[in-house]
Coordinates of C-alpha atoms and ligand atoms in Angstrom, one line a residue:
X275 CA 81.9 -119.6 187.8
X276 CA 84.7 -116.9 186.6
X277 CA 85.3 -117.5 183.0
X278 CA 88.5 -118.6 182.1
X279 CA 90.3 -117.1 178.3
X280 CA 92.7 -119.0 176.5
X281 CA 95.1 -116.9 174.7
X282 CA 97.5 -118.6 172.6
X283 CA 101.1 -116.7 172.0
X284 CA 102.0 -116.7 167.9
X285 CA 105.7 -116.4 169.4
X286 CA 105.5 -120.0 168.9
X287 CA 103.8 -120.2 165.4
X288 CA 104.8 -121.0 162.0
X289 CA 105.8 -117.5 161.4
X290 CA 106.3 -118.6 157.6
X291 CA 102.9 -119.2 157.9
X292 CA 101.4 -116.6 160.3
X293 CA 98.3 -115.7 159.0
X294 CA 97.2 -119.8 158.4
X295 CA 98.2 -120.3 162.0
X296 CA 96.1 -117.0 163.7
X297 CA 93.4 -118.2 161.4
X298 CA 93.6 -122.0 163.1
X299 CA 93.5 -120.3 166.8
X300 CA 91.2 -118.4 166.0
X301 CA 88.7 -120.9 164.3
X302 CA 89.6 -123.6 167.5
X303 CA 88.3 -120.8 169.9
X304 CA 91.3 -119.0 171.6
X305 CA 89.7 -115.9 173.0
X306 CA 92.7 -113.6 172.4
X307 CA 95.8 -113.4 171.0
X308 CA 99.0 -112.9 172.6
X309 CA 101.5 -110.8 170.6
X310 CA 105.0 -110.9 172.5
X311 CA 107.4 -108.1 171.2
X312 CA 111.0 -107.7 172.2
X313 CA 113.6 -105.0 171.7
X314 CA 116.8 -107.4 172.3
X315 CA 117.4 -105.2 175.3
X316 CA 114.5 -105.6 178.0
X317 CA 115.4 -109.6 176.7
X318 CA 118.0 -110.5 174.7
X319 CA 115.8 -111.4 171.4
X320 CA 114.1 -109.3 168.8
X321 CA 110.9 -110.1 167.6
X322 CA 108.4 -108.6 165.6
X323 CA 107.3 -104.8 165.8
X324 CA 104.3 -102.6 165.1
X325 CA 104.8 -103.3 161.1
X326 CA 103.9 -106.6 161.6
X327 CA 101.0 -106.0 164.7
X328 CA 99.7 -103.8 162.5
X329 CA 98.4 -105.9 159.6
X330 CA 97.5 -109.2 162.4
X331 CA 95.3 -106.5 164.0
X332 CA 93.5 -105.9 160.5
X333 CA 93.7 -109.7 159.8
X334 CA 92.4 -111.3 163.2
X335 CA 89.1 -111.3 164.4
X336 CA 90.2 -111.7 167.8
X337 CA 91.5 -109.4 170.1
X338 CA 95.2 -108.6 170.3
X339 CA 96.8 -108.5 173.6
X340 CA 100.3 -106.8 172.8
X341 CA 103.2 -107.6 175.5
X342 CA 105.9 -105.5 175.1
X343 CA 109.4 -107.1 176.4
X344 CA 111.1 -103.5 175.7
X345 CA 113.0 -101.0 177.5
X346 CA 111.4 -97.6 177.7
X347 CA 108.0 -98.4 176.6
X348 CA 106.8 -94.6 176.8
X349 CA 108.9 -94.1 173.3
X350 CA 107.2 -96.6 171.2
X351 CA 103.8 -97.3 172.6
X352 CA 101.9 -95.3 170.5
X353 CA 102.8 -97.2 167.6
X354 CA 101.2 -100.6 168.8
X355 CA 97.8 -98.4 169.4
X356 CA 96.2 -99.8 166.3
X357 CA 92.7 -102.0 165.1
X358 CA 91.9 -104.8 167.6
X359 CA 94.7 -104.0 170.4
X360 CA 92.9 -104.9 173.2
X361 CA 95.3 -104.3 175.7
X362 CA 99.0 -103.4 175.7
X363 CA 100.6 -104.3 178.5
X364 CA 104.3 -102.9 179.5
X365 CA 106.8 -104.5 182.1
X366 CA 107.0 -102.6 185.6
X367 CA 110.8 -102.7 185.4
X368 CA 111.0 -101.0 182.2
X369 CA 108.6 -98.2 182.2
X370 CA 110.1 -95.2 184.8
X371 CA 106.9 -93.2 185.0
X372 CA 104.1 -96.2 184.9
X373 CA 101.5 -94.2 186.1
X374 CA 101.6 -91.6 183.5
X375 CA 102.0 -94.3 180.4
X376 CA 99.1 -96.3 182.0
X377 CA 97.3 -93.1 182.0
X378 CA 97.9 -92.6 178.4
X379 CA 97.3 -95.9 177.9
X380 CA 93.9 -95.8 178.9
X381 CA 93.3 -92.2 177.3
X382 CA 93.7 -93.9 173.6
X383 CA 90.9 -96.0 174.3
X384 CA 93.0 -99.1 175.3
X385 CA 93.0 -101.8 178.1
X386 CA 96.4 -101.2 180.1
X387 CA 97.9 -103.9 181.5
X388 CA 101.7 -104.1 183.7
X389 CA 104.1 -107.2 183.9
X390 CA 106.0 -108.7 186.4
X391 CA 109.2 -110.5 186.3
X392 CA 109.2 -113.8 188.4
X393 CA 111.7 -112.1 190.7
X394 CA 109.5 -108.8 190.9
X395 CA 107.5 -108.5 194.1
X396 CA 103.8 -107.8 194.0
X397 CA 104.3 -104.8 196.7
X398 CA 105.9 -102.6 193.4
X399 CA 102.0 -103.2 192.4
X400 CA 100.7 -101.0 195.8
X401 CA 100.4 -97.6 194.2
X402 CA 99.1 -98.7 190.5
X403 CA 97.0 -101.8 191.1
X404 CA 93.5 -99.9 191.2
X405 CA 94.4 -98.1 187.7
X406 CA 95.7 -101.3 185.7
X407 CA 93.1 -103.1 183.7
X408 CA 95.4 -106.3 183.5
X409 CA 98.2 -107.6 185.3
X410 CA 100.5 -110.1 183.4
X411 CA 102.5 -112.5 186.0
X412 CA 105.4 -114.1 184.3
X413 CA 105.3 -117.6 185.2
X414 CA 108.9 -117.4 183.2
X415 CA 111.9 -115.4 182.9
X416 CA 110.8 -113.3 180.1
X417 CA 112.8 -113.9 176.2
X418 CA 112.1 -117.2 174.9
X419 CA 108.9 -119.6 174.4
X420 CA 109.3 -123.3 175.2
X421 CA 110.5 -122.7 179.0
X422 CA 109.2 -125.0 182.0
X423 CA 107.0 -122.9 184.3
X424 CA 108.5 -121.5 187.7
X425 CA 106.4 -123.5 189.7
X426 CA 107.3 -120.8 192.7
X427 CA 105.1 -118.1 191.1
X428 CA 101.9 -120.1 191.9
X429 CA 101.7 -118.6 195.0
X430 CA 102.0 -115.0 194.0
X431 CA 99.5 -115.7 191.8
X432 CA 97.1 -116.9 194.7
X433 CA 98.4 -113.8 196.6
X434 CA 97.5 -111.0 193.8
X435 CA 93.9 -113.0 193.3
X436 CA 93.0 -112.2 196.6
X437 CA 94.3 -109.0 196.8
X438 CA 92.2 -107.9 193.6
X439 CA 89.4 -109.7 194.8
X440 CA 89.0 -108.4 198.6
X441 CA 89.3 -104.9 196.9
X442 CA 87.0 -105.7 194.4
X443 CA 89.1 -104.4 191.7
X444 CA 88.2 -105.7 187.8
X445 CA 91.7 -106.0 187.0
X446 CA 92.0 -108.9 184.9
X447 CA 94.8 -111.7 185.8
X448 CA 97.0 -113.3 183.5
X449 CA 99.5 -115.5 183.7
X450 CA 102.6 -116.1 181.1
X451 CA 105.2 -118.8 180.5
X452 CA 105.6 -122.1 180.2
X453 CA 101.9 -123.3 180.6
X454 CA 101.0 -126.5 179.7
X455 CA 98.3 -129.2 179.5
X456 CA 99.7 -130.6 183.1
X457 CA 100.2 -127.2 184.8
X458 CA 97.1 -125.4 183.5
X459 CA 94.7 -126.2 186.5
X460 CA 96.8 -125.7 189.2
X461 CA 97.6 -121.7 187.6
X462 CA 94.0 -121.3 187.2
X463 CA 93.3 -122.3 190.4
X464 CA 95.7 -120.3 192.1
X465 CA 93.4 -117.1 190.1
X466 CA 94.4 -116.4 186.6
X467 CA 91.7 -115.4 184.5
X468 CA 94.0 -115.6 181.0
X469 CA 96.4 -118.5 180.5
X470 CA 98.7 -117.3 177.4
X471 CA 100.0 -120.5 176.2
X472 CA 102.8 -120.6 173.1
X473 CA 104.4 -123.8 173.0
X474 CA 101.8 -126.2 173.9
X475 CA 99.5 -125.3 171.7
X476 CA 101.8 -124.6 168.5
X477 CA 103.9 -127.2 169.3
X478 CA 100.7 -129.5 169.4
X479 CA 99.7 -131.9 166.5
X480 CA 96.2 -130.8 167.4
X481 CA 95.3 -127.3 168.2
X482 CA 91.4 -127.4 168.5
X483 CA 91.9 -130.5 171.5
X484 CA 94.4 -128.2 173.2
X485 CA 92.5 -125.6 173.6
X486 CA 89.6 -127.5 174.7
X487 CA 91.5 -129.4 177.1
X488 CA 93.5 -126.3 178.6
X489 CA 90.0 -124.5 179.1
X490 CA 88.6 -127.5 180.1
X491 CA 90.8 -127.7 183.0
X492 CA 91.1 -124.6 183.5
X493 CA 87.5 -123.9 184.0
X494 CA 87.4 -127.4 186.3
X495 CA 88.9 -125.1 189.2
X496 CA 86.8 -122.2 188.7
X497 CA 84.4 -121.1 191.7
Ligands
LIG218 C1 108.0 -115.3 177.0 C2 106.7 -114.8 176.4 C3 105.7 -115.7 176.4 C4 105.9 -117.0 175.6 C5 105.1 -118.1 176.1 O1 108.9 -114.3 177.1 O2 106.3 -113.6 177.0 O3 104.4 -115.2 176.0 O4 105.7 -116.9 174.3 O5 105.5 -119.3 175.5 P1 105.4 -120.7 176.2 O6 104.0 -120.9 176.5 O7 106.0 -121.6 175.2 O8 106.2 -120.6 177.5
LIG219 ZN1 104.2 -112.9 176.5

């Protein structure tokens, strides 16, 4: 059975109350947490920055999984190097020399992980594939939580699984946007091996069951 990670995204907490809600993840059983950042030019809204990724990575004790949503990632990714970044993953259509920023990446001691838009072909993966420790599929257009999932991705989820797996790569598989109680199985069994999950979880009355029932189901269509 391939196991399955639920990683909740605080872009949909309380962030009066950020540290409560990271503690209440984190004590239901989300395996890592997903920190979206935004430079309000990759996407039109600006989040949080290293300041604040900084002092979570101190305060969880989960793993951070940073996504930076930001034009020219090769200026500012050294900042978001910090305590319990797990992996920092960039966005293939913002970073002009990938291979050298995944390679740097990976020299700090850090998982390295690409996105892709919906629109984004897997082919721009060809060259880079065997280097990335994650890929990220958007299963939204990047910028906002709350969105309904692009049920068209599925298959290029399905595609990249076997791809990976008939090279017997160990990149990890994630998948981004609009997940939900309803929608979970069917992305997990298309491959993803981290479902990232904002609105339905923060937006639930009851945390703990929705992360039981989104692994739950995701782990269902495991083989
Ligand atoms: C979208 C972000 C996602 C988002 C997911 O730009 O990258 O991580 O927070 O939120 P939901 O699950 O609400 O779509
Ligand atoms: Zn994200």
């Amino acid at each position: 059975m391939r196991v399955k990670k639920i990683s909740p995204s605080i872009l949909s907490a309380d962030f009066m109350k950020l540290g409560e809600e990271v503690r209440a993840v984190e004590s239901c059983g989300a395996d890592i947490l997903h920190v979206d950042v935004m430079d309000g030019r990759f996407v039109p809204g600006i989040t949080i920055g290293s300041v604040v990724v900084e002092q979570l990575g101190r305060f969880s004790h989960i793993p951070l999984d940073v996504h930076l949503m930001v034009e020219e990632p090769a200026r500012i990714v050294d900042q978001y190097l910090v305590d319990r970044v797990q992996t920092l993953v960039v966005h293939l259509e913002a970073a002009g020399h990938l291979h050298r920023l995944i390679q740097f990446i990976k020299d700090k001691g850090v998982r390295a992980g690409a996105s892709l838009n919906p629109a984004t072909p897997l082919s721009m993966l060809e060259e880079i594939l065997p280097d990335l420790d994650q890929v990220l599929i958007m299963t939204v257009n990047p910028g906002f939580g709350g969105q309904s999932l692009i049920s068209s991705v599925i298959p290029k989820i399905a595609r990249l699984r076997r791809w990976i797996d008939e090279k017997g790569y160990n990149t990890e598989l994630a998948a981004d946007g609009g997940i939900s109680l309803e929608n979970v199985s069917e992305v997990s069994r298309a491959g993803a091996d981290v479902l990232v999950a904002g609105s339905a979880i923060f937006h639930s009355k009851d945390y703990g069951g929705t992360i039981r029932t989104l692994r739950e189901r995701a782990e269902d269509v495991a083989s």
